[in-house]
mmCIF file of C-alpha atoms in Angstrom:
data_model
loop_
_atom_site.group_PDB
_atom_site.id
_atom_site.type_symbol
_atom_site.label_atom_id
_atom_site.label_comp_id
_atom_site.label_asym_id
_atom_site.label_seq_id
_atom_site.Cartn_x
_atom_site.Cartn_y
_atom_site.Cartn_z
ATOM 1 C CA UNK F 1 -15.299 -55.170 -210.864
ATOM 2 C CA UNK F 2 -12.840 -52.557 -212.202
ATOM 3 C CA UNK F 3 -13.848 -50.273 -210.258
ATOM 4 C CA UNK F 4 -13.302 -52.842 -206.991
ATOM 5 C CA UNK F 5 -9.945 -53.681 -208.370
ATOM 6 C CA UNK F 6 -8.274 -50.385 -208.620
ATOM 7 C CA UNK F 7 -9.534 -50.381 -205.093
ATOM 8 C CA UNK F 8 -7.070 -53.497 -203.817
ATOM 9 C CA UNK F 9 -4.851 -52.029 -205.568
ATOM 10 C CA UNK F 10 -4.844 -48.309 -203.844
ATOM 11 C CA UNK F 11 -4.756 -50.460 -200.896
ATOM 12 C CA UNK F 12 -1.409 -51.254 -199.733
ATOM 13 C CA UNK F 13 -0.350 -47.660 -201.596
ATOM 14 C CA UNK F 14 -2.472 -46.084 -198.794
ATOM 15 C CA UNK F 15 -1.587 -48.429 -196.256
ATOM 16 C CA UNK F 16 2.128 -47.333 -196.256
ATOM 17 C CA UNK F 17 0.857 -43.566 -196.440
ATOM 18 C CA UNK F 18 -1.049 -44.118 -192.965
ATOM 19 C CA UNK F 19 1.712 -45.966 -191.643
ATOM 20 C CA UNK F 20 4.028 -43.057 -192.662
ATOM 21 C CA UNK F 21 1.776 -40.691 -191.030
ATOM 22 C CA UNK F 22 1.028 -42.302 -187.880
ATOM 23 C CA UNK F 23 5.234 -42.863 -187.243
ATOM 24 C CA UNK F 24 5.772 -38.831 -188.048
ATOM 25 C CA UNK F 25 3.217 -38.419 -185.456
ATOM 26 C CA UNK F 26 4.827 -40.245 -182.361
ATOM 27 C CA UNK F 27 8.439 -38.884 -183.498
ATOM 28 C CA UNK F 28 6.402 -35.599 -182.957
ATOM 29 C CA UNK F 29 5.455 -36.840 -179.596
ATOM 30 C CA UNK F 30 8.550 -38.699 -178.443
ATOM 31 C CA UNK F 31 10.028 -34.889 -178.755
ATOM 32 C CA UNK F 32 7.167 -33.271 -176.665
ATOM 33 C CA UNK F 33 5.853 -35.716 -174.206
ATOM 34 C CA UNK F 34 8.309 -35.864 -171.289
ATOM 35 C CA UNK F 35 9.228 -39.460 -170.249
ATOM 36 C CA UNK F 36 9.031 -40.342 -174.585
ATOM 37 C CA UNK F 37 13.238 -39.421 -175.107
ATOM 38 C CA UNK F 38 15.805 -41.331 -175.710
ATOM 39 C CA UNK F 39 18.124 -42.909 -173.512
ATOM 40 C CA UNK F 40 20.891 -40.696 -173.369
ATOM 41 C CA UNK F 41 18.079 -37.517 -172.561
ATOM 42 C CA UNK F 42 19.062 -36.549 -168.775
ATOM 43 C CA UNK F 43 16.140 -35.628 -166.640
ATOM 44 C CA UNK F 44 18.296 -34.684 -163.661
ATOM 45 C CA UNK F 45 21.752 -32.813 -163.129
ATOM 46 C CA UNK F 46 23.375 -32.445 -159.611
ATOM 47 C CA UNK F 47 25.666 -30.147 -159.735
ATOM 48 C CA UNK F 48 28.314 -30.141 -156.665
ATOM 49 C CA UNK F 49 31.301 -27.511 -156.452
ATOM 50 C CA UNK F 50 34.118 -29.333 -154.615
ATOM 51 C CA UNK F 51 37.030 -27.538 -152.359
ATOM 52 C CA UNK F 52 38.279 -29.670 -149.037
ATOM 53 C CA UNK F 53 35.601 -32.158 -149.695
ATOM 54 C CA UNK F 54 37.715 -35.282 -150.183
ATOM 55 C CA UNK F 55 36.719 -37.325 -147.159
ATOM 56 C CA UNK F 56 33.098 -36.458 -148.606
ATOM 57 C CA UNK F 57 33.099 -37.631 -152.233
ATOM 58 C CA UNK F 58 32.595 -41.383 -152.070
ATOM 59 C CA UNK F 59 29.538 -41.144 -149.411
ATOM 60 C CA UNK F 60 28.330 -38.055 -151.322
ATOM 61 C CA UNK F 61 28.007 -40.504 -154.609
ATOM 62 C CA UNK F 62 26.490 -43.474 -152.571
ATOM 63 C CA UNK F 63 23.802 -41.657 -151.491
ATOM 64 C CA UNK F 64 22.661 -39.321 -154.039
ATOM 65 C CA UNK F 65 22.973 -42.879 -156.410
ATOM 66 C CA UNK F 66 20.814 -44.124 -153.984
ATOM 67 C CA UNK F 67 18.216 -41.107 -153.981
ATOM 68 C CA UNK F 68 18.344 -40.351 -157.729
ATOM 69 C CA UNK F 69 17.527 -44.102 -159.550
ATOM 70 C CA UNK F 70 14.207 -44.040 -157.248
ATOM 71 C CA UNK F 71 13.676 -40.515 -158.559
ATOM 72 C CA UNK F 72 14.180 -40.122 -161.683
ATOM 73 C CA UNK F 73 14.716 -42.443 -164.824
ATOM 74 C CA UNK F 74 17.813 -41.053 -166.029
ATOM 75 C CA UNK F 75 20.418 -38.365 -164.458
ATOM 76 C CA UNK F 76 23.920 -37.092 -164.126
ATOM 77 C CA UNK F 77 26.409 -35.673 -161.307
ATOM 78 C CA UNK F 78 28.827 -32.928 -162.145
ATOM 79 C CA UNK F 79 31.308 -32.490 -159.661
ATOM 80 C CA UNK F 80 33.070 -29.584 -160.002
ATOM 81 C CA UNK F 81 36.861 -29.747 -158.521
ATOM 82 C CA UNK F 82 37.964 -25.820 -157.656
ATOM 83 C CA UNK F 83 41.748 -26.820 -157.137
ATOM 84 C CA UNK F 84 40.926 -28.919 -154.115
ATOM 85 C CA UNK F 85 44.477 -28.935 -152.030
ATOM 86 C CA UNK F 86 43.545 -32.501 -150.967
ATOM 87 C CA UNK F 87 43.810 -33.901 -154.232
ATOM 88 C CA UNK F 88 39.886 -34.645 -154.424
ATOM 89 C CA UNK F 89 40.405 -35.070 -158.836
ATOM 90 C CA UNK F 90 41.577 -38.380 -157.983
ATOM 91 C CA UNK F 91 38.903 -39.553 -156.593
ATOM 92 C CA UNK F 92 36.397 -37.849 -158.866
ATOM 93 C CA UNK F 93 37.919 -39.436 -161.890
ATOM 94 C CA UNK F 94 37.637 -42.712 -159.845
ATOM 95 C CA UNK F 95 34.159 -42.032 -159.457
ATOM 96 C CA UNK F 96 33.677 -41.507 -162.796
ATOM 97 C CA UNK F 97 35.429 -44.554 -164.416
ATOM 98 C CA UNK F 98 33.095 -46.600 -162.049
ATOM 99 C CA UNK F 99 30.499 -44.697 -163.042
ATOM 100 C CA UNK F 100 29.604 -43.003 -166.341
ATOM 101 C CA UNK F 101 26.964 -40.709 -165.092
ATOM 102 C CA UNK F 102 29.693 -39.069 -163.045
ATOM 103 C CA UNK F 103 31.029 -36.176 -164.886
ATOM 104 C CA UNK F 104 34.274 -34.251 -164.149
ATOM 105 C CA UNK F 105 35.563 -30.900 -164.496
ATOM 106 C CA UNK F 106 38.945 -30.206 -163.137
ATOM 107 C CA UNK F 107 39.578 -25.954 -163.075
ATOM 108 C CA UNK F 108 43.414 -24.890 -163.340
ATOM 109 C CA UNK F 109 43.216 -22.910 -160.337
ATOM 110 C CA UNK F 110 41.403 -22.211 -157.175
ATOM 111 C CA UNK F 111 38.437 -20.355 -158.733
ATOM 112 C CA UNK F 112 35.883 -19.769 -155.952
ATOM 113 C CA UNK F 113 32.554 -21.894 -155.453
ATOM 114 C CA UNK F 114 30.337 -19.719 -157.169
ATOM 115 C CA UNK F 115 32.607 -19.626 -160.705
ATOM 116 C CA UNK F 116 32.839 -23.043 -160.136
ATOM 117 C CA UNK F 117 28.861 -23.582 -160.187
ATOM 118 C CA UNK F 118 28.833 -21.955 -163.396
ATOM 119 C CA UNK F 119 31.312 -24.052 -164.660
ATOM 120 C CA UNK F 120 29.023 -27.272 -163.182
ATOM 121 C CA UNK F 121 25.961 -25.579 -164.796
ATOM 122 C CA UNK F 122 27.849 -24.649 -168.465
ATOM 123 C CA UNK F 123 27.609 -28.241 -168.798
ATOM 124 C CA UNK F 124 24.651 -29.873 -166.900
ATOM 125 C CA UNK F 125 22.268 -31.463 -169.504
ATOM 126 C CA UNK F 126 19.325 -32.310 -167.457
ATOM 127 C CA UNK F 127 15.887 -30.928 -167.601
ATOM 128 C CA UNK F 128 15.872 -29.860 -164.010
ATOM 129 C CA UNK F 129 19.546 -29.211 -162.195
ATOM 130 C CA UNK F 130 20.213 -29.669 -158.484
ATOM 131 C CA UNK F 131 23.292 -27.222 -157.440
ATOM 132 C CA UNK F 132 24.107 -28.186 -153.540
ATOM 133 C CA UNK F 133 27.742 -28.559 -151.641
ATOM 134 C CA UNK F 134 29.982 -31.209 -151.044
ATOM 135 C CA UNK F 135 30.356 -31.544 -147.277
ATOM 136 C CA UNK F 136 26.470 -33.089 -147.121
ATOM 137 C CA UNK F 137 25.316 -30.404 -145.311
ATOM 138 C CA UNK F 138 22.620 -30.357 -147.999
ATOM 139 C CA UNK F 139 21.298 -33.912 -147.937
ATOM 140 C CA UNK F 140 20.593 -35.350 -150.915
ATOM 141 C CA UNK F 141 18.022 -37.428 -149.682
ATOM 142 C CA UNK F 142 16.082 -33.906 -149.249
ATOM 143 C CA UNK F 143 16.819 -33.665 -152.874
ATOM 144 C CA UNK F 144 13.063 -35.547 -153.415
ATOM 145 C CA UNK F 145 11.313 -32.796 -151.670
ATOM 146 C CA UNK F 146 12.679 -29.854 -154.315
ATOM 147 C CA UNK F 147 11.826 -32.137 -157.243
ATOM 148 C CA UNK F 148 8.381 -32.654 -156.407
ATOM 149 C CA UNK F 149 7.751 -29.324 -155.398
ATOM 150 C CA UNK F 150 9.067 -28.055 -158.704
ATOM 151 C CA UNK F 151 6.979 -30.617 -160.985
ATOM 152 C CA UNK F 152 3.950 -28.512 -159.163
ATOM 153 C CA UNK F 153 4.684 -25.727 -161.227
ATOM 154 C CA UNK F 154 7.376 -23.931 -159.947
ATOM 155 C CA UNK F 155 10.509 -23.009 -162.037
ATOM 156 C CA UNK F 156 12.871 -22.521 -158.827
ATOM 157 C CA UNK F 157 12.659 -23.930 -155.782
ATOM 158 C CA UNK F 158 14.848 -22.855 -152.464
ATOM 159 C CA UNK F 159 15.706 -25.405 -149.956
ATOM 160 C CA UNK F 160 14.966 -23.578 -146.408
ATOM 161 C CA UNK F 161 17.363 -24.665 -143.861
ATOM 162 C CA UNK F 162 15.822 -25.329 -140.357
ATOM 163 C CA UNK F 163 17.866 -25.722 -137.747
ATOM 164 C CA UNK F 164 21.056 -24.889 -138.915
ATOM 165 C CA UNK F 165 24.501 -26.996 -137.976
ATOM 166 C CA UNK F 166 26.437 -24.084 -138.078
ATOM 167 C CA UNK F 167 28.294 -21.801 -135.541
ATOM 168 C CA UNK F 168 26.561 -18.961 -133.365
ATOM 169 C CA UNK F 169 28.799 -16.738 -135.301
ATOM 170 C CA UNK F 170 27.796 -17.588 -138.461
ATOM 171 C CA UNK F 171 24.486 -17.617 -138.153
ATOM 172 C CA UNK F 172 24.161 -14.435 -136.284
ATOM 173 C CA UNK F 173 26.714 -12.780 -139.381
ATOM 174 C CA UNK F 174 24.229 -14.693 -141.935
ATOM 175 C CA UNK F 175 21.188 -13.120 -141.008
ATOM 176 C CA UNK F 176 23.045 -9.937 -140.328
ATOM 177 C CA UNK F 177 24.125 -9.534 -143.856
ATOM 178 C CA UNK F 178 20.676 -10.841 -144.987
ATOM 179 C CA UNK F 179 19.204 -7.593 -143.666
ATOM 180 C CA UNK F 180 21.713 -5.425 -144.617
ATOM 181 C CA UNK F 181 21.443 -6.861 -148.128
ATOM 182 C CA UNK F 182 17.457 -6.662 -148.014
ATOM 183 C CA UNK F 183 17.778 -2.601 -147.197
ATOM 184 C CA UNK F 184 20.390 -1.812 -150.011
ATOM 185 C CA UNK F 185 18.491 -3.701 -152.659
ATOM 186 C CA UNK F 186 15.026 -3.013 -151.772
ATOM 187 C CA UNK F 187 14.037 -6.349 -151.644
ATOM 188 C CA UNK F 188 13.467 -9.587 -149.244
ATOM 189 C CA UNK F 189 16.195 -11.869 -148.937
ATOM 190 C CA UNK F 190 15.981 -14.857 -146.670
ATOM 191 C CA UNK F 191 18.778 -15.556 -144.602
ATOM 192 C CA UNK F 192 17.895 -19.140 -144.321
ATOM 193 C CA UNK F 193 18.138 -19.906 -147.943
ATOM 194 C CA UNK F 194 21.077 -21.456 -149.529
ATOM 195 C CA UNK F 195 22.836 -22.705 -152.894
ATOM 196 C CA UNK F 196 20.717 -25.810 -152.155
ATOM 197 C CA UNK F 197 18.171 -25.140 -155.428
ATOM 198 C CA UNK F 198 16.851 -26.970 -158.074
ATOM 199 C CA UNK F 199 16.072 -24.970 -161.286
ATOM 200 C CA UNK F 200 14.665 -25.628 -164.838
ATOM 201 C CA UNK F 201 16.424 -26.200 -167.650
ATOM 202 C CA UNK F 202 14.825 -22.642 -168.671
ATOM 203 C CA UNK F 203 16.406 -21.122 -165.673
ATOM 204 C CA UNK F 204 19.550 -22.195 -166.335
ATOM 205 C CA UNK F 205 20.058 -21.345 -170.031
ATOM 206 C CA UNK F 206 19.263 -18.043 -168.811
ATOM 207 C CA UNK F 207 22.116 -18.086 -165.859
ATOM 208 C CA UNK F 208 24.627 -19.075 -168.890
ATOM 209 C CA UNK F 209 24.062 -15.995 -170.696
ATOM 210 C CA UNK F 210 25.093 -13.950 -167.243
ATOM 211 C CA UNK F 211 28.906 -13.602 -167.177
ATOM 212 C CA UNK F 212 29.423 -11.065 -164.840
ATOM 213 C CA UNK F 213 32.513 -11.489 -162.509
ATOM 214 C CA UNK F 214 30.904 -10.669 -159.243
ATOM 215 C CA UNK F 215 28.585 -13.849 -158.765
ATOM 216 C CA UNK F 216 26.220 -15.108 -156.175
ATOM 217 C CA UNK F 217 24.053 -18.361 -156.830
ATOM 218 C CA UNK F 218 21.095 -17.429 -154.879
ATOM 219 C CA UNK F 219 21.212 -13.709 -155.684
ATOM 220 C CA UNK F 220 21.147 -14.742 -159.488
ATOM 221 C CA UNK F 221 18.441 -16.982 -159.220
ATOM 222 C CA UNK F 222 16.196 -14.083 -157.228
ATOM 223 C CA UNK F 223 17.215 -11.547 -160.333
ATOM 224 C CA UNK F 224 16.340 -13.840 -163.059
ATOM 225 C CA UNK F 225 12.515 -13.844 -161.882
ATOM 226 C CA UNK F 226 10.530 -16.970 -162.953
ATOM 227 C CA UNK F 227 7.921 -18.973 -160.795
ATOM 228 C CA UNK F 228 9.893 -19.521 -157.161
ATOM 229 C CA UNK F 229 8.799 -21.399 -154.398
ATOM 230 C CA UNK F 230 10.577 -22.649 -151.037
ATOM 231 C CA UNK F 231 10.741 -25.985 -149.602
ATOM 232 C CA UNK F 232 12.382 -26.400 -145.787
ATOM 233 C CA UNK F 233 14.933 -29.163 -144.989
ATOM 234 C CA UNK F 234 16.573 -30.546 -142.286
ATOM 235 C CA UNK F 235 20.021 -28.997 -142.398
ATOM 236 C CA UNK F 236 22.912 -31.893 -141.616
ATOM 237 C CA UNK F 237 26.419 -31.351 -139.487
ATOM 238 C CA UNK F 238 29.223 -31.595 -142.210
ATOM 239 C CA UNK F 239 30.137 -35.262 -142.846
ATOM 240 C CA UNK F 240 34.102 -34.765 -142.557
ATOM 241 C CA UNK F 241 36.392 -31.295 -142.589
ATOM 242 C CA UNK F 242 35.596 -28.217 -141.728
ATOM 243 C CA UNK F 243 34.478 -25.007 -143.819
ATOM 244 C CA UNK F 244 37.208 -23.314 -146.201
ATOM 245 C CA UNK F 245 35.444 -19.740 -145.107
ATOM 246 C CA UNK F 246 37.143 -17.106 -142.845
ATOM 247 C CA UNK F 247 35.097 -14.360 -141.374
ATOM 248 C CA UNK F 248 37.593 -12.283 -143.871
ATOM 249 C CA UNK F 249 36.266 -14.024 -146.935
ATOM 250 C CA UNK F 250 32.637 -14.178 -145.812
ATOM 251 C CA UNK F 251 33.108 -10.077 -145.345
ATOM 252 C CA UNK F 252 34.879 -9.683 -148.480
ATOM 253 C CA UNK F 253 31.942 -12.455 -150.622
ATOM 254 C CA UNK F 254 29.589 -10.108 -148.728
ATOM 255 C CA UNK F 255 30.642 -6.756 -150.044
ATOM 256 C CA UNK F 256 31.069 -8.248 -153.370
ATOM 257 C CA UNK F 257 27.623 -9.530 -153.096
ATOM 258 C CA UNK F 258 26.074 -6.205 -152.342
ATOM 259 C CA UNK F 259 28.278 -4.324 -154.766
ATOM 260 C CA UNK F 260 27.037 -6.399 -157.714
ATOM 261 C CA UNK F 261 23.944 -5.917 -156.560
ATOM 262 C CA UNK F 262 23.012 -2.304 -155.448
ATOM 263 C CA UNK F 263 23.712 1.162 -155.709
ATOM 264 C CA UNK F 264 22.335 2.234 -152.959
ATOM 265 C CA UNK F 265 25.672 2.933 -151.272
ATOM 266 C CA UNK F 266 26.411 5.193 -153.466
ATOM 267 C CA UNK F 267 23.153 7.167 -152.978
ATOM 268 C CA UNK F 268 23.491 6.848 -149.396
ATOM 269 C CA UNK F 269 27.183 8.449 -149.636
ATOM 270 C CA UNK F 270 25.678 11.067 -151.906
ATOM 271 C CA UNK F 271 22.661 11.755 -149.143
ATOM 272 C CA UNK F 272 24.882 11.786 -146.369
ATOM 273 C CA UNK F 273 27.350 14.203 -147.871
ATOM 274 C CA UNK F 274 24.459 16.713 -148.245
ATOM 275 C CA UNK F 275 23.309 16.123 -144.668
ATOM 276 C CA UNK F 276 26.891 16.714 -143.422
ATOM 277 C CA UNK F 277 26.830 19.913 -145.810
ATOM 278 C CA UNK F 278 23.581 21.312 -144.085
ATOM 279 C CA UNK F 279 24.775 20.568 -140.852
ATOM 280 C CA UNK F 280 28.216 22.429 -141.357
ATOM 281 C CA UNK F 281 26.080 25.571 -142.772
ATOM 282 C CA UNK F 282 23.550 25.450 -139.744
ATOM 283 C CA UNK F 283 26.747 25.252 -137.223
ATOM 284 C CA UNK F 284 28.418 27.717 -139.355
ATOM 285 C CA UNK F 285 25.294 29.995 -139.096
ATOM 286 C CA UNK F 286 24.566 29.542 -135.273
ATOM 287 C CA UNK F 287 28.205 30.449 -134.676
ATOM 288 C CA UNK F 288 28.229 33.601 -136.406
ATOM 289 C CA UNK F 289 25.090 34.665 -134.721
ATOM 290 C CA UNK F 290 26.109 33.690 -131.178
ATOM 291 C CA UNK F 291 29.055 36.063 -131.840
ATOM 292 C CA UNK F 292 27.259 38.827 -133.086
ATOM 293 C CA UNK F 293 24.589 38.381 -130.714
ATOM 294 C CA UNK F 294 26.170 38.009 -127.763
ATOM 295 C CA UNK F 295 29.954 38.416 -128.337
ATOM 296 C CA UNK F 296 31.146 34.873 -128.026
ATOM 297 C CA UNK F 297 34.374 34.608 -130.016
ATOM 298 C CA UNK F 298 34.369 31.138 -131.813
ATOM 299 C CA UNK F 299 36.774 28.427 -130.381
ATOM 300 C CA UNK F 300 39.656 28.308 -132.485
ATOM 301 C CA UNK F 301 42.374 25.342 -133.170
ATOM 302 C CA UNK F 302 40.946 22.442 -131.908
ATOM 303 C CA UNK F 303 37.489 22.603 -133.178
ATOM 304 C CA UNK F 304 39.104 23.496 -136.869
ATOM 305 C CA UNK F 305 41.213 20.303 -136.747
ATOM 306 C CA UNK F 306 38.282 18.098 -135.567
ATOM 307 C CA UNK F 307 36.356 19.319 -138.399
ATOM 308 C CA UNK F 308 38.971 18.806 -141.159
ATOM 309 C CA UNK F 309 39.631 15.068 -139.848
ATOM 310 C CA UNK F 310 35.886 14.292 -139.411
ATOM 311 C CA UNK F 311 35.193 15.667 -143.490
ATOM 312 C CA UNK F 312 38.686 14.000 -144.409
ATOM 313 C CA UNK F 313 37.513 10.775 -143.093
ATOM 314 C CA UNK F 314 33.855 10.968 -144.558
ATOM 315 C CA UNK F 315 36.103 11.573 -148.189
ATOM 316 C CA UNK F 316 38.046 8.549 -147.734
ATOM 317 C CA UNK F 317 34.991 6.689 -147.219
ATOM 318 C CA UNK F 318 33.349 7.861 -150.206
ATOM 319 C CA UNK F 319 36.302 7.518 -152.367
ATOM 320 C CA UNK F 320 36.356 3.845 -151.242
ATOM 321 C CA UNK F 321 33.164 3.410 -151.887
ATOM 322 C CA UNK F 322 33.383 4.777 -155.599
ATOM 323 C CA UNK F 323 36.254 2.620 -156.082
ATOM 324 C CA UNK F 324 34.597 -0.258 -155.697
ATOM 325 C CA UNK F 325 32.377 0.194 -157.920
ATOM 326 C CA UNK F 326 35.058 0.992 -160.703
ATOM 327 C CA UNK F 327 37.540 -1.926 -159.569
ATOM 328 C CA UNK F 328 34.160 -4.058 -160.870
ATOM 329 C CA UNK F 329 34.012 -2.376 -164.110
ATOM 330 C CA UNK F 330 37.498 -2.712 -164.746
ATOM 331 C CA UNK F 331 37.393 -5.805 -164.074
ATOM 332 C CA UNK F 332 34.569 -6.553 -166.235
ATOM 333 C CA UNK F 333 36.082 -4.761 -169.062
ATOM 334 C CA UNK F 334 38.685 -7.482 -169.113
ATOM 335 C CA UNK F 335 36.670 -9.754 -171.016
ATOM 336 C CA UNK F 336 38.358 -13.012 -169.313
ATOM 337 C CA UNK F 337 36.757 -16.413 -168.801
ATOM 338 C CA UNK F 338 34.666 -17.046 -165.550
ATOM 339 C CA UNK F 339 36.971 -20.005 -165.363
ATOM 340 C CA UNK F 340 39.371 -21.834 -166.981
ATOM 341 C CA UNK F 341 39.488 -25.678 -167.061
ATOM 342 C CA UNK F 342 42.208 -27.575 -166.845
ATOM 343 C CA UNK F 343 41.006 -31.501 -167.967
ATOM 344 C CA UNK F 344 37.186 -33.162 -167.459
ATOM 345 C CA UNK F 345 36.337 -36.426 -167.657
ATOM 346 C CA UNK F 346 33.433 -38.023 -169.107
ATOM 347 C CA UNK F 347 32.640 -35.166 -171.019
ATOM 348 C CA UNK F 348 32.620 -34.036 -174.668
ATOM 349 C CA UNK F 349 36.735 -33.267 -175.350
ATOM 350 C CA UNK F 350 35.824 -30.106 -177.366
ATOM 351 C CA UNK F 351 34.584 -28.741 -173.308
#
């Protein structure tokens, strides 16, 4: 009987022990089961740079709204406003005072798209971020097919654009500078492929740690490594304006791009001057023997002045290609911000 009674009385002290034990258990599996988190835990960013987009913003919410509560139980939208000139922060903070998963970041200057992106993806919280543009060229309706293909496994996914809505020019110029780029960095690039991604949270916290000034998305994403996989969509006609890129800027984004990239210019410069070397000596060589052979005086003025122009012009050209290469390190040595925001809105205030 004693015996039986120190039993019900261990009873309820054990009780509250297992109790105890099982709750530390699921708080240990609310944090590693996905689908367990709390309420405020995003599963989805989009983030969207936004330059001439105005006409674009309130369809652009409607329908990724639309595609994202089928999708996913919780998400966010970061739009990104690179000193619009058609006053498109109004209407983002309108967005976002209707609706709270709309976040805003308003940048003090006209930054470019890509700085902007890394301003979108400084603060995207989701498990899986969505970076696409604003003129709904990238549908977000296709935005299904990179999600699903990424919860196979994959820790990037490109969106392949098929049939593209763009100009003859550009699309001859895209794939151009797609195989230039693919022969100075010694590696495939796909001419077809986009800023229309979705990455992993993984992925991104590395892309934060990358500060240098000279930045392409996609590039960025192909350097980082990680599992990658590509998914084809059906590329749209822009809802409303018209593209803020000149065949100046695309030159000048593709120069930039390659720079940052590659050093193969250099060596080619390098490989080049010593073939234009050996050449000279062979000429130099034949010359002298055709005289001595044969008594042929060499021509004199004009072939001289050709010469010195032609090796004159082959120096500018490798001067200018050197000083690209240290404009970007000065430039780097700087130390200044990617970016540099002016006000946000429905974000943290120490952003």
């Amino acid at each position: 009987r004693a015996r039986r009674s120190r039993a019900n009385e261990d009873r309820p002290r054990l009780q509250r022990a297992y109790n105890s034990t099982i709750k530390m258990e699921l708080s240990q599996e609310a944090l590693e089961v996905p689908g367990r988190e709390s309420s405020s835990h995003v599963v989805l960013s989009v983030v969207v740079p936004v330059y001439g987009c105005r006409e674009c913003l309130f369809e652009l919410h409607r329908r990724l709204v639309l595609v994202l509560e089928k999708l996913v139980p919780t998400f966010e939208i970061v739009l990104v406003n690179d000193a619009s000139p058609d006053n498109s922060w109004t209407l983002i903070q309108t967005l976002a005072t209707r609706d709270v998963r709309v976040k805003g970041i308003n940048l003090s200057r006209n930054f470019g798209q890509h700085y902007a992106l890394a301003a979108g993806l400084d603060v995207a919280e989701g498990d899986w971020v969505v970076v696409m543009d604003c003129d709904l060229q990238h549908p977000p309706e296709e935005i299904e097919k990179l999600y699903h293909k990424a919860l196979e496994g994959h820790d990037i996914v490109f969106g392949r654009r098929t049939q593209r809505q763009d100009g003859l020019v550009k699309r001859g110029t895209s794939r151009l500078f797609a195989r230039v780029l693919s022969y100075l960095t010694d590696s495939r690039h796909d001419g077809t492929v986009s800023n229309f991604t979705i990455a992993s949270r993984n992925v991104v916290r590395t892309l934060r740690t990358m500060r240098e000034r000279n930045r392409s998305y996609p590039l960025l994403l192909n350097w980082v490594g990680y599992d990658v996989a590509l998914v084809e969509f059906q590329h749209a006609r822009r809802f409303a304006g018209r593209s803020s890129y000149s065949f100046s800027s695309l030159v000048g984004f593709a120069i930039e791009s390659i720079v940052s990239q590659s050093d193969k210019p250099l060596r080619l410069s390098i490989r080049f001057g010593f073939l234009v070397s050996l050449g000279a000596t062979l000429s130099s060589a034949w010359l002298v023997f055709r005289y001595l052979r044969w008594g042929i005086p060499v021509a004199g003025w004009t072939s001289v002045i050709v010469s010195i122009y032609f090796v004159a012009g082959l120096l500018f050209a490798n001067l200018g290609i050197v000083g690209l290469y240290i404009g970007r390190i000065f430039d780097a040595t700087k130390g200044r911000p990617l970016y540099v925001v002016e006000s946000t809105v429905n974000l943290p205030p120490t952003y």
